[in-house]
mmCIF file of C-alpha atoms in Angstrom:
data_model
loop_
_atom_site.group_PDB
_atom_site.id
_atom_site.type_symbol
_atom_site.label_atom_id
_atom_site.label_comp_id
_atom_site.label_asym_id
_atom_site.label_seq_id
_atom_site.Cartn_x
_atom_site.Cartn_y
_atom_site.Cartn_z
ATOM 1 C CA UNK K 1 110.182 96.102 102.540
ATOM 2 C CA UNK K 2 112.229 92.920 102.172
ATOM 3 C CA UNK K 3 111.142 89.919 104.222
ATOM 4 C CA UNK K 4 113.589 87.794 106.153
ATOM 5 C CA UNK K 5 113.102 84.071 105.494
ATOM 6 C CA UNK K 6 111.176 83.522 108.754
ATOM 7 C CA UNK K 7 109.099 86.708 108.548
ATOM 8 C CA UNK K 8 105.445 86.539 107.575
ATOM 9 C CA UNK K 9 103.822 89.749 106.282
ATOM 10 C CA UNK K 10 100.527 90.902 107.691
ATOM 11 C CA UNK K 11 97.989 90.885 104.855
ATOM 12 C CA UNK K 12 94.972 93.165 104.686
ATOM 13 C CA UNK K 13 92.125 91.557 102.729
ATOM 14 C CA UNK K 14 89.618 93.929 101.137
ATOM 15 C CA UNK K 15 86.214 92.463 100.269
ATOM 16 C CA UNK K 16 83.559 94.721 98.702
ATOM 17 C CA UNK K 17 80.106 93.203 99.227
ATOM 18 C CA UNK K 18 76.759 93.696 97.533
ATOM 19 C CA UNK K 19 73.912 91.178 97.866
ATOM 20 C CA UNK K 20 76.231 88.255 98.486
ATOM 21 C CA UNK K 21 74.480 86.693 101.470
ATOM 22 C CA UNK K 22 74.148 83.141 100.061
ATOM 23 C CA UNK K 23 77.900 82.828 99.528
ATOM 24 C CA UNK K 24 79.581 84.864 102.260
ATOM 25 C CA UNK K 25 79.836 82.131 104.887
ATOM 26 C CA UNK K 26 81.753 79.818 102.543
ATOM 27 C CA UNK K 27 84.108 82.583 101.507
ATOM 28 C CA UNK K 28 84.851 83.833 105.021
ATOM 29 C CA UNK K 29 85.415 80.287 106.269
ATOM 30 C CA UNK K 30 87.982 79.854 103.503
ATOM 31 C CA UNK K 31 89.853 82.864 104.939
ATOM 32 C CA UNK K 32 89.837 81.208 108.349
ATOM 33 C CA UNK K 33 91.256 78.043 106.769
ATOM 34 C CA UNK K 34 94.262 79.802 105.235
ATOM 35 C CA UNK K 35 97.673 78.372 106.054
ATOM 36 C CA UNK K 36 98.910 81.981 106.283
ATOM 37 C CA UNK K 37 97.271 83.187 109.501
ATOM 38 C CA UNK K 38 98.483 86.807 109.652
ATOM 39 C CA UNK K 39 95.572 88.623 108.016
ATOM 40 C CA UNK K 40 92.780 91.072 108.729
ATOM 41 C CA UNK K 41 89.567 91.223 106.705
ATOM 42 C CA UNK K 42 87.967 94.569 105.869
ATOM 43 C CA UNK K 43 84.495 94.049 104.388
ATOM 44 C CA UNK K 44 82.403 96.892 102.981
ATOM 45 C CA UNK K 45 78.697 96.309 102.446
ATOM 46 C CA UNK K 46 77.611 98.687 99.697
ATOM 47 C CA UNK K 47 73.896 98.947 100.472
ATOM 48 C CA UNK K 48 72.853 95.301 100.096
ATOM 49 C CA UNK K 49 69.134 94.593 100.078
ATOM 50 C CA UNK K 50 69.573 90.983 101.237
ATOM 51 C CA UNK K 51 71.037 89.694 104.528
ATOM 52 C CA UNK K 52 74.663 90.378 103.602
ATOM 53 C CA UNK K 53 75.237 92.908 106.367
ATOM 54 C CA UNK K 54 73.742 90.565 108.963
ATOM 55 C CA UNK K 55 76.026 87.740 107.813
ATOM 56 C CA UNK K 56 79.075 89.988 107.924
ATOM 57 C CA UNK K 57 78.295 91.311 111.384
ATOM 58 C CA UNK K 58 77.685 87.796 112.679
ATOM 59 C CA UNK K 59 81.108 86.666 111.494
ATOM 60 C CA UNK K 60 82.773 89.842 112.790
ATOM 61 C CA UNK K 61 81.409 88.989 116.220
ATOM 62 C CA UNK K 62 83.377 85.736 116.086
ATOM 63 C CA UNK K 63 86.560 86.891 114.332
ATOM 64 C CA UNK K 64 88.701 89.515 116.093
ATOM 65 C CA UNK K 65 90.583 90.129 112.834
ATOM 66 C CA UNK K 66 87.482 91.132 110.846
ATOM 67 C CA UNK K 67 86.078 94.639 110.358
ATOM 68 C CA UNK K 68 82.742 95.532 108.735
ATOM 69 C CA UNK K 69 81.856 98.923 107.256
ATOM 70 C CA UNK K 70 79.083 100.554 105.286
ATOM 71 C CA UNK K 71 80.158 101.263 101.718
ATOM 72 C CA UNK K 72 79.698 104.631 99.970
ATOM 73 C CA UNK K 73 77.073 103.182 97.580
ATOM 74 C CA UNK K 74 78.909 104.436 94.491
ATOM 75 C CA UNK K 75 80.084 101.118 93.062
ATOM 76 C CA UNK K 76 82.902 98.650 93.577
ATOM 77 C CA UNK K 77 85.863 100.976 92.987
ATOM 78 C CA UNK K 78 84.557 103.588 95.427
ATOM 79 C CA UNK K 79 83.935 100.817 97.946
ATOM 80 C CA UNK K 80 87.548 99.635 97.613
ATOM 81 C CA UNK K 81 88.905 103.177 98.004
ATOM 82 C CA UNK K 82 86.825 103.585 101.173
ATOM 83 C CA UNK K 83 88.102 100.279 102.554
ATOM 84 C CA UNK K 84 91.673 101.409 101.855
ATOM 85 C CA UNK K 85 91.011 104.460 104.009
ATOM 86 C CA UNK K 86 89.649 102.316 106.840
ATOM 87 C CA UNK K 87 92.667 100.024 106.607
ATOM 88 C CA UNK K 88 95.202 102.875 106.636
ATOM 89 C CA UNK K 89 96.555 102.223 110.175
ATOM 90 C CA UNK K 90 97.509 98.652 109.275
ATOM 91 C CA UNK K 91 98.814 99.479 105.819
ATOM 92 C CA UNK K 92 100.921 102.317 107.226
ATOM 93 C CA UNK K 93 102.921 99.638 109.036
ATOM 94 C CA UNK K 94 104.115 98.049 105.799
ATOM 95 C CA UNK K 95 101.291 95.567 105.377
ATOM 96 C CA UNK K 96 100.513 93.675 102.185
ATOM 97 C CA UNK K 97 97.210 93.820 100.336
ATOM 98 C CA UNK K 98 94.876 91.150 98.927
ATOM 99 C CA UNK K 99 91.469 91.425 97.283
ATOM 100 C CA UNK K 100 88.521 89.074 97.644
ATOM 101 C CA UNK K 101 85.247 88.574 95.846
ATOM 102 C CA UNK K 102 82.225 87.805 97.994
ATOM 103 C CA UNK K 103 81.301 84.504 96.378
ATOM 104 C CA UNK K 104 84.485 82.473 95.829
ATOM 105 C CA UNK K 105 86.153 79.783 97.897
ATOM 106 C CA UNK K 106 89.835 80.333 98.558
ATOM 107 C CA UNK K 107 92.076 77.278 98.537
ATOM 108 C CA UNK K 108 94.096 77.004 101.781
ATOM 109 C CA UNK K 109 97.336 78.084 100.077
ATOM 110 C CA UNK K 110 95.854 81.188 98.422
ATOM 111 C CA UNK K 111 97.849 83.610 100.619
ATOM 112 C CA UNK K 112 100.879 81.514 101.550
ATOM 113 C CA UNK K 113 101.699 80.625 97.955
ATOM 114 C CA UNK K 114 101.509 84.282 96.981
ATOM 115 C CA UNK K 115 103.820 85.243 99.841
ATOM 116 C CA UNK K 116 106.317 82.590 98.762
ATOM 117 C CA UNK K 117 106.352 83.935 95.200
ATOM 118 C CA UNK K 118 106.734 87.563 96.265
ATOM 119 C CA UNK K 119 109.266 87.005 99.041
ATOM 120 C CA UNK K 120 112.457 88.940 98.354
ATOM 121 C CA UNK K 121 111.044 90.947 95.447
ATOM 122 C CA UNK K 122 112.327 94.506 95.480
ATOM 123 C CA UNK K 123 110.035 97.312 94.367
ATOM 124 C CA UNK K 124 106.333 96.973 93.544
ATOM 125 C CA UNK K 125 105.333 93.369 92.944
ATOM 126 C CA UNK K 126 102.001 91.711 92.183
ATOM 127 C CA UNK K 127 101.121 88.033 92.448
ATOM 128 C CA UNK K 128 98.096 86.583 90.636
ATOM 129 C CA UNK K 129 97.045 83.090 89.667
ATOM 130 C CA UNK K 130 94.737 80.819 87.745
ATOM 131 C CA UNK K 131 91.432 79.787 89.270
ATOM 132 C CA UNK K 132 89.227 76.718 89.265
ATOM 133 C CA UNK K 133 86.006 77.765 87.570
ATOM 134 C CA UNK K 134 82.964 75.993 89.044
ATOM 135 C CA UNK K 135 79.197 76.266 88.953
ATOM 136 C CA UNK K 136 77.062 77.852 91.670
ATOM 137 C CA UNK K 137 77.330 74.742 93.849
ATOM 138 C CA UNK K 138 81.135 74.618 93.476
ATOM 139 C CA UNK K 139 80.927 71.451 91.378
ATOM 140 C CA UNK K 140 82.619 70.615 88.062
ATOM 141 C CA UNK K 141 85.717 72.767 88.708
ATOM 142 C CA UNK K 142 87.993 73.322 85.703
ATOM 143 C CA UNK K 143 91.164 75.414 85.463
ATOM 144 C CA UNK K 144 90.947 78.869 83.946
ATOM 145 C CA UNK K 145 93.144 79.547 80.960
ATOM 146 C CA UNK K 146 96.813 80.330 81.301
ATOM 147 C CA UNK K 147 98.813 82.858 79.286
ATOM 148 C CA UNK K 148 101.502 82.404 76.674
ATOM 149 C CA UNK K 149 103.190 85.809 76.890
ATOM 150 C CA UNK K 150 104.767 87.530 79.900
ATOM 151 C CA UNK K 151 102.976 90.335 81.748
ATOM 152 C CA UNK K 152 103.775 93.806 80.423
ATOM 153 C CA UNK K 153 102.420 97.334 80.210
ATOM 154 C CA UNK K 154 101.897 96.866 76.467
ATOM 155 C CA UNK K 155 99.577 93.974 77.287
ATOM 156 C CA UNK K 156 97.933 95.702 80.259
ATOM 157 C CA UNK K 157 96.776 98.650 78.157
ATOM 158 C CA UNK K 158 94.332 96.385 76.288
ATOM 159 C CA UNK K 159 93.890 93.287 78.474
ATOM 160 C CA UNK K 160 93.789 92.227 82.108
ATOM 161 C CA UNK K 161 95.459 88.954 83.095
ATOM 162 C CA UNK K 162 95.479 89.635 86.851
ATOM 163 C CA UNK K 163 92.199 88.313 88.204
ATOM 164 C CA UNK K 164 91.411 90.529 91.178
ATOM 165 C CA UNK K 165 90.287 87.707 93.445
ATOM 166 C CA UNK K 166 93.807 86.199 93.181
ATOM 167 C CA UNK K 167 95.852 89.403 93.513
ATOM 168 C CA UNK K 168 98.378 89.838 96.313
ATOM 169 C CA UNK K 169 100.503 93.001 96.514
ATOM 170 C CA UNK K 170 103.727 93.365 98.454
ATOM 171 C CA UNK K 171 104.296 96.398 100.669
ATOM 172 C CA UNK K 172 105.796 98.541 97.895
ATOM 173 C CA UNK K 173 102.956 97.784 95.463
ATOM 174 C CA UNK K 174 100.407 98.371 98.230
ATOM 175 C CA UNK K 175 101.722 101.872 98.846
ATOM 176 C CA UNK K 176 101.751 102.607 95.111
ATOM 177 C CA UNK K 177 98.111 101.574 94.730
ATOM 178 C CA UNK K 178 97.046 103.462 97.866
ATOM 179 C CA UNK K 179 98.576 106.675 96.567
ATOM 180 C CA UNK K 180 96.960 106.304 93.151
ATOM 181 C CA UNK K 181 93.551 105.043 94.282
ATOM 182 C CA UNK K 182 91.976 108.470 94.585
ATOM 183 C CA UNK K 183 92.309 108.997 90.818
ATOM 184 C CA UNK K 184 90.224 105.982 89.830
ATOM 185 C CA UNK K 185 86.697 107.317 89.532
ATOM 186 C CA UNK K 186 86.730 106.597 85.778
ATOM 187 C CA UNK K 187 87.930 102.978 86.211
ATOM 188 C CA UNK K 188 85.499 100.161 85.447
ATOM 189 C CA UNK K 189 87.573 97.162 86.571
ATOM 190 C CA UNK K 190 89.829 97.731 89.614
ATOM 191 C CA UNK K 191 91.983 94.655 88.981
ATOM 192 C CA UNK K 192 92.726 95.698 85.403
ATOM 193 C CA UNK K 193 93.787 99.135 86.612
ATOM 194 C CA UNK K 194 96.036 97.572 89.269
ATOM 195 C CA UNK K 195 97.736 95.424 86.600
ATOM 196 C CA UNK K 196 98.269 98.575 84.523
ATOM 197 C CA UNK K 197 99.664 100.571 87.442
ATOM 198 C CA UNK K 198 102.150 97.927 88.584
ATOM 199 C CA UNK K 199 103.471 97.218 85.089
ATOM 200 C CA UNK K 200 103.458 100.923 84.216
ATOM 201 C CA UNK K 201 105.638 101.673 87.243
ATOM 202 C CA UNK K 202 108.097 99.002 86.152
ATOM 203 C CA UNK K 203 107.022 96.595 88.874
ATOM 204 C CA UNK K 204 107.030 92.817 88.820
ATOM 205 C CA UNK K 205 103.952 90.758 87.954
ATOM 206 C CA UNK K 206 104.041 87.036 88.713
ATOM 207 C CA UNK K 207 101.341 84.848 87.172
ATOM 208 C CA UNK K 208 101.072 81.490 88.926
ATOM 209 C CA UNK K 209 99.754 78.568 86.830
ATOM 210 C CA UNK K 210 98.637 76.847 90.059
ATOM 211 C CA UNK K 211 94.975 77.744 90.839
ATOM 212 C CA UNK K 212 94.500 79.834 93.987
ATOM 213 C CA UNK K 213 90.751 79.535 94.510
ATOM 214 C CA UNK K 214 87.442 78.196 93.270
ATOM 215 C CA UNK K 215 85.680 80.834 91.219
ATOM 216 C CA UNK K 216 81.950 80.381 91.612
ATOM 217 C CA UNK K 217 79.911 81.061 88.443
ATOM 218 C CA UNK K 218 76.315 82.184 88.859
ATOM 219 C CA UNK K 219 73.851 84.632 87.372
ATOM 220 C CA UNK K 220 75.093 87.593 89.410
ATOM 221 C CA UNK K 221 78.808 87.536 88.591
ATOM 222 C CA UNK K 222 80.067 90.893 87.387
ATOM 223 C CA UNK K 223 82.447 88.964 85.127
ATOM 224 C CA UNK K 224 82.218 85.349 84.026
ATOM 225 C CA UNK K 225 84.822 82.931 82.756
ATOM 226 C CA UNK K 226 86.518 84.131 79.587
ATOM 227 C CA UNK K 227 87.522 80.968 77.719
ATOM 228 C CA UNK K 228 84.232 79.829 76.173
ATOM 229 C CA UNK K 229 82.900 80.592 72.694
ATOM 230 C CA UNK K 230 80.066 82.565 74.302
ATOM 231 C CA UNK K 231 82.601 84.677 76.168
ATOM 232 C CA UNK K 232 84.461 85.326 72.926
ATOM 233 C CA UNK K 233 81.249 86.434 71.253
ATOM 234 C CA UNK K 234 80.524 88.729 74.167
ATOM 235 C CA UNK K 235 83.938 90.387 73.824
ATOM 236 C CA UNK K 236 83.295 90.999 70.118
ATOM 237 C CA UNK K 237 79.973 92.638 70.953
ATOM 238 C CA UNK K 238 81.690 94.803 73.566
ATOM 239 C CA UNK K 239 84.096 96.052 70.918
ATOM 240 C CA UNK K 240 81.400 96.708 68.321
ATOM 241 C CA UNK K 241 78.965 98.480 70.678
ATOM 242 C CA UNK K 242 81.644 100.810 72.058
ATOM 243 C CA UNK K 243 81.773 99.352 75.569
ATOM 244 C CA UNK K 244 85.407 98.288 75.252
ATOM 245 C CA UNK K 245 86.351 101.755 74.013
ATOM 246 C CA UNK K 246 84.619 103.321 77.028
ATOM 247 C CA UNK K 247 86.636 101.084 79.358
ATOM 248 C CA UNK K 248 89.897 102.013 77.603
ATOM 249 C CA UNK K 249 89.006 105.703 77.836
ATOM 250 C CA UNK K 250 88.322 105.425 81.566
ATOM 251 C CA UNK K 251 91.565 103.577 82.160
ATOM 252 C CA UNK K 252 93.600 106.102 80.191
ATOM 253 C CA UNK K 253 92.055 108.989 82.114
ATOM 254 C CA UNK K 254 93.004 107.402 85.450
ATOM 255 C CA UNK K 255 96.490 106.394 84.294
ATOM 256 C CA UNK K 256 97.336 109.858 82.976
ATOM 257 C CA UNK K 257 96.618 111.278 86.429
ATOM 258 C CA UNK K 258 99.238 108.944 87.886
ATOM 259 C CA UNK K 259 101.797 108.887 85.096
ATOM 260 C CA UNK K 260 104.450 110.464 87.339
ATOM 261 C CA UNK K 261 105.025 107.052 88.996
ATOM 262 C CA UNK K 262 105.654 105.306 85.671
ATOM 263 C CA UNK K 263 108.945 104.577 84.012
ATOM 264 C CA UNK K 264 109.944 107.057 81.311
ATOM 265 C CA UNK K 265 109.342 104.465 78.589
ATOM 266 C CA UNK K 266 105.906 103.477 79.863
ATOM 267 C CA UNK K 267 104.850 107.080 80.420
ATOM 268 C CA UNK K 268 105.760 107.831 76.806
ATOM 269 C CA UNK K 269 103.908 104.704 75.647
ATOM 270 C CA UNK K 270 100.796 105.735 77.591
ATOM 271 C CA UNK K 271 100.727 109.197 76.056
ATOM 272 C CA UNK K 272 101.302 107.807 72.563
ATOM 273 C CA UNK K 273 98.534 105.234 73.088
ATOM 274 C CA UNK K 274 96.169 107.997 74.216
ATOM 275 C CA UNK K 275 96.965 110.105 71.159
ATOM 276 C CA UNK K 276 96.812 107.391 68.522
ATOM 277 C CA UNK K 277 93.093 106.809 69.108
ATOM 278 C CA UNK K 278 92.335 110.193 67.508
ATOM 279 C CA UNK K 279 94.563 109.706 64.492
ATOM 280 C CA UNK K 280 93.709 108.600 60.998
ATOM 281 C CA UNK K 281 93.405 104.918 60.160
ATOM 282 C CA UNK K 282 96.907 104.201 58.850
ATOM 283 C CA UNK K 283 98.582 106.201 61.593
ATOM 284 C CA UNK K 284 96.621 104.331 64.279
ATOM 285 C CA UNK K 285 97.732 100.930 63.009
ATOM 286 C CA UNK K 286 101.350 102.004 62.612
ATOM 287 C CA UNK K 287 101.459 103.397 66.148
ATOM 288 C CA UNK K 288 99.940 100.225 67.625
ATOM 289 C CA UNK K 289 102.646 98.150 65.952
ATOM 290 C CA UNK K 290 105.435 100.462 67.041
ATOM 291 C CA UNK K 291 104.223 100.402 70.647
ATOM 292 C CA UNK K 292 103.950 96.619 70.682
ATOM 293 C CA UNK K 293 100.368 96.665 71.969
ATOM 294 C CA UNK K 294 99.064 93.108 72.235
ATOM 295 C CA UNK K 295 96.740 90.671 73.932
ATOM 296 C CA UNK K 296 97.863 87.235 75.066
ATOM 297 C CA UNK K 297 96.528 85.364 72.035
ATOM 298 C CA UNK K 298 97.134 86.086 68.378
ATOM 299 C CA UNK K 299 93.389 86.227 67.743
ATOM 300 C CA UNK K 300 92.978 88.704 70.584
ATOM 301 C CA UNK K 301 95.706 90.928 69.177
ATOM 302 C CA UNK K 302 94.073 90.827 65.753
ATOM 303 C CA UNK K 303 90.813 91.892 67.410
ATOM 304 C CA UNK K 304 92.588 94.929 68.908
ATOM 305 C CA UNK K 305 93.841 95.983 65.482
ATOM 306 C CA UNK K 306 90.352 95.493 64.041
ATOM 307 C CA UNK K 307 88.956 97.622 66.866
ATOM 308 C CA UNK K 308 91.486 100.322 65.995
ATOM 309 C CA UNK K 309 90.475 100.150 62.330
ATOM 310 C CA UNK K 310 86.826 100.602 63.288
ATOM 311 C CA UNK K 311 87.546 103.448 65.704
ATOM 312 C CA UNK K 312 86.446 101.262 68.639
ATOM 313 C CA UNK K 313 89.682 101.376 70.606
#
């Protein structure tokens, strides 16, 4: 689907919800305030024990372009897959896809800027952006870190740079993700998997250095900001305790089920990456180098090689 200059795509926004009642009104109002008006919100409440469902239903009563559903109560990825099924009639018409967290505040250009960057892209294309990281009261906002190296499958295998709350997919990428979504039960982080799928298929990933939203930090975030010393220490612990390896294993399992959509080179790289983890020490390191596996920073890449040495990759 290639847009004419005056054509605005219809964007389906998926928002999985769980115990987000204190923040939902701010987030939904930020959708209403978007300069790109052609959107529909699909919200899935995944068994909240607070007033989240009441808040959602109240807003749905006021917004004709909002739909509210009960989630499957099997976690965020299952909730997203269910919302994709509910949104099928709209997406079948060539719609675009965006993802929202329940507790952020989108800047008014969040959708329109993404559309401008993706306009005219042929094949699967993903837009993502920096955020303004703030505290629970949306004060003291500061830009998230940017990246020094271009997006690639070799990066995506070991790192996610596409923050899910900023992702926008064009029609081609939307169809790719819809078709692959039913193979994601082993995936821990949906946005990381999406970055892997788009790059693996040879698609385009555009990282915008202009922040797209205010990312609210509080005690219930699934993920926090990743630029502090504490965050770095947490990542080291995740490598040492085997958590990072479990995530990689889950991602590989899901990607192998969809490797038919990948380019020949990336399919071969995926299979080699899957095999190298069971090899002896020297062979693991050599294969990592030959594949060009890397994170965005030099220190991060060194950490990946250390993880491989320790059998934690």
